[in-house]
Amino acid sequence: MLNLRIALLTFLSIQICACASVSKQKAYEKMVTEFRDRLELLSGAESEDCGSFGRGEDGNVEVACANGAMAAGKAFRLYGRDLGIDSILYKGVAVDASGKMFLVVGDSDRHGGGSWRAHPAVSSFSCETRSGVFTPENVFECVGRKEQ
């Protein structure tokens, strides 16, 4: 009887972990969708999608696209992905047709990755209009940011 209880407890523990993993994956996917939708909403549906780059990628092609769009006075959007301590972070820049700039930040788990249930968040900020050239190092800087 004791062996049956141990087997049952082991089985239930595995099921709980599996459900938590699925829940976190769905929360992450929902955050990514909301993040991309917010970038497009702020930059405009006709804005140029300059793509994305992640840690370990140089981002030069995506940033060159943003610089080209900015020089031509066109709306654009691009984002980067990075690993936080215990979650995945997304940062994006959106510039609309009038030149207004926004920073969008997505976090796959704003409370940290230690809990069994994820708490994703997407926030957006207006930024002061920038002059100069974007680089992969400065493209997500937002001067004078105000939460939207």
PDB file of N, CA and C in Angstrom, residues 4-14:
ATOM      1  N   LEU A   4       2.141   2.013  -3.426  1.00  0.00           N
ATOM      2  CA  LEU A   4       1.091   2.590  -4.257  1.00  0.00           C
ATOM      3  C   LEU A   4       0.958   4.087  -3.976  1.00  0.00           C
ATOM      4  N   ARG A   5       1.022   4.483  -2.698  1.00  0.00           N
ATOM      5  CA  ARG A   5       0.932   5.905  -2.333  1.00  0.00           C
ATOM      6  C   ARG A   5       2.116   6.685  -2.900  1.00  0.00           C
ATOM      7  N   ILE A   6       3.299   6.125  -2.787  1.00  0.00           N
ATOM      8  CA  ILE A   6       4.487   6.797  -3.317  1.00  0.00           C
ATOM      9  C   ILE A   6       4.368   6.952  -4.830  1.00  0.00           C
ATOM     10  N   ALA A   7       3.930   5.907  -5.495  1.00  0.00           N
ATOM     11  CA  ALA A   7       3.758   5.965  -6.949  1.00  0.00           C
ATOM     12  C   ALA A   7       2.711   7.011  -7.331  1.00  0.00           C
ATOM     13  N   LEU A   8       1.614   7.057  -6.590  1.00  0.00           N
ATOM     14  CA  LEU A   8       0.552   8.024  -6.865  1.00  0.00           C
ATOM     15  C   LEU A   8       1.040   9.452  -6.627  1.00  0.00           C
ATOM     16  N   LEU A   9       1.744   9.687  -5.537  1.00  0.00           N
ATOM     17  CA  LEU A   9       2.275  11.022  -5.248  1.00  0.00           C
ATOM     18  C   LEU A   9       3.293  11.452  -6.304  1.00  0.00           C
ATOM     19  N   THR A  10       4.119  10.540  -6.735  1.00  0.00           N
ATOM     20  CA  THR A  10       5.090  10.842  -7.787  1.00  0.00           C
ATOM     21  C   THR A  10       4.372  11.214  -9.078  1.00  0.00           C
ATOM     22  N   PHE A  11       3.370  10.437  -9.442  1.00  0.00           N
ATOM     23  CA  PHE A  11       2.592  10.703 -10.649  1.00  0.00           C
ATOM     24  C   PHE A  11       1.923  12.079 -10.578  1.00  0.00           C
ATOM     25  N   LEU A  12       1.298  12.386  -9.452  1.00  0.00           N
ATOM     26  CA  LEU A  12       0.620  13.677  -9.299  1.00  0.00           C
ATOM     27  C   LEU A  12       1.612  14.836  -9.356  1.00  0.00           C
ATOM     28  N   SER A  13       2.775  14.667  -8.769  1.00  0.00           N
ATOM     29  CA  SER A  13       3.801  15.712  -8.809  1.00  0.00           C
ATOM     30  C   SER A  13       4.235  15.993 -10.240  1.00  0.00           C
ATOM     31  N   ILE A  14       4.423  14.946 -11.005  1.00  0.00           N
ATOM     32  CA  ILE A  14       4.821  15.108 -12.407  1.00  0.00           C
ATOM     33  C   ILE A  14       3.721  15.820 -13.185  1.00  0.00           C
TER      34      ILE A  14
END
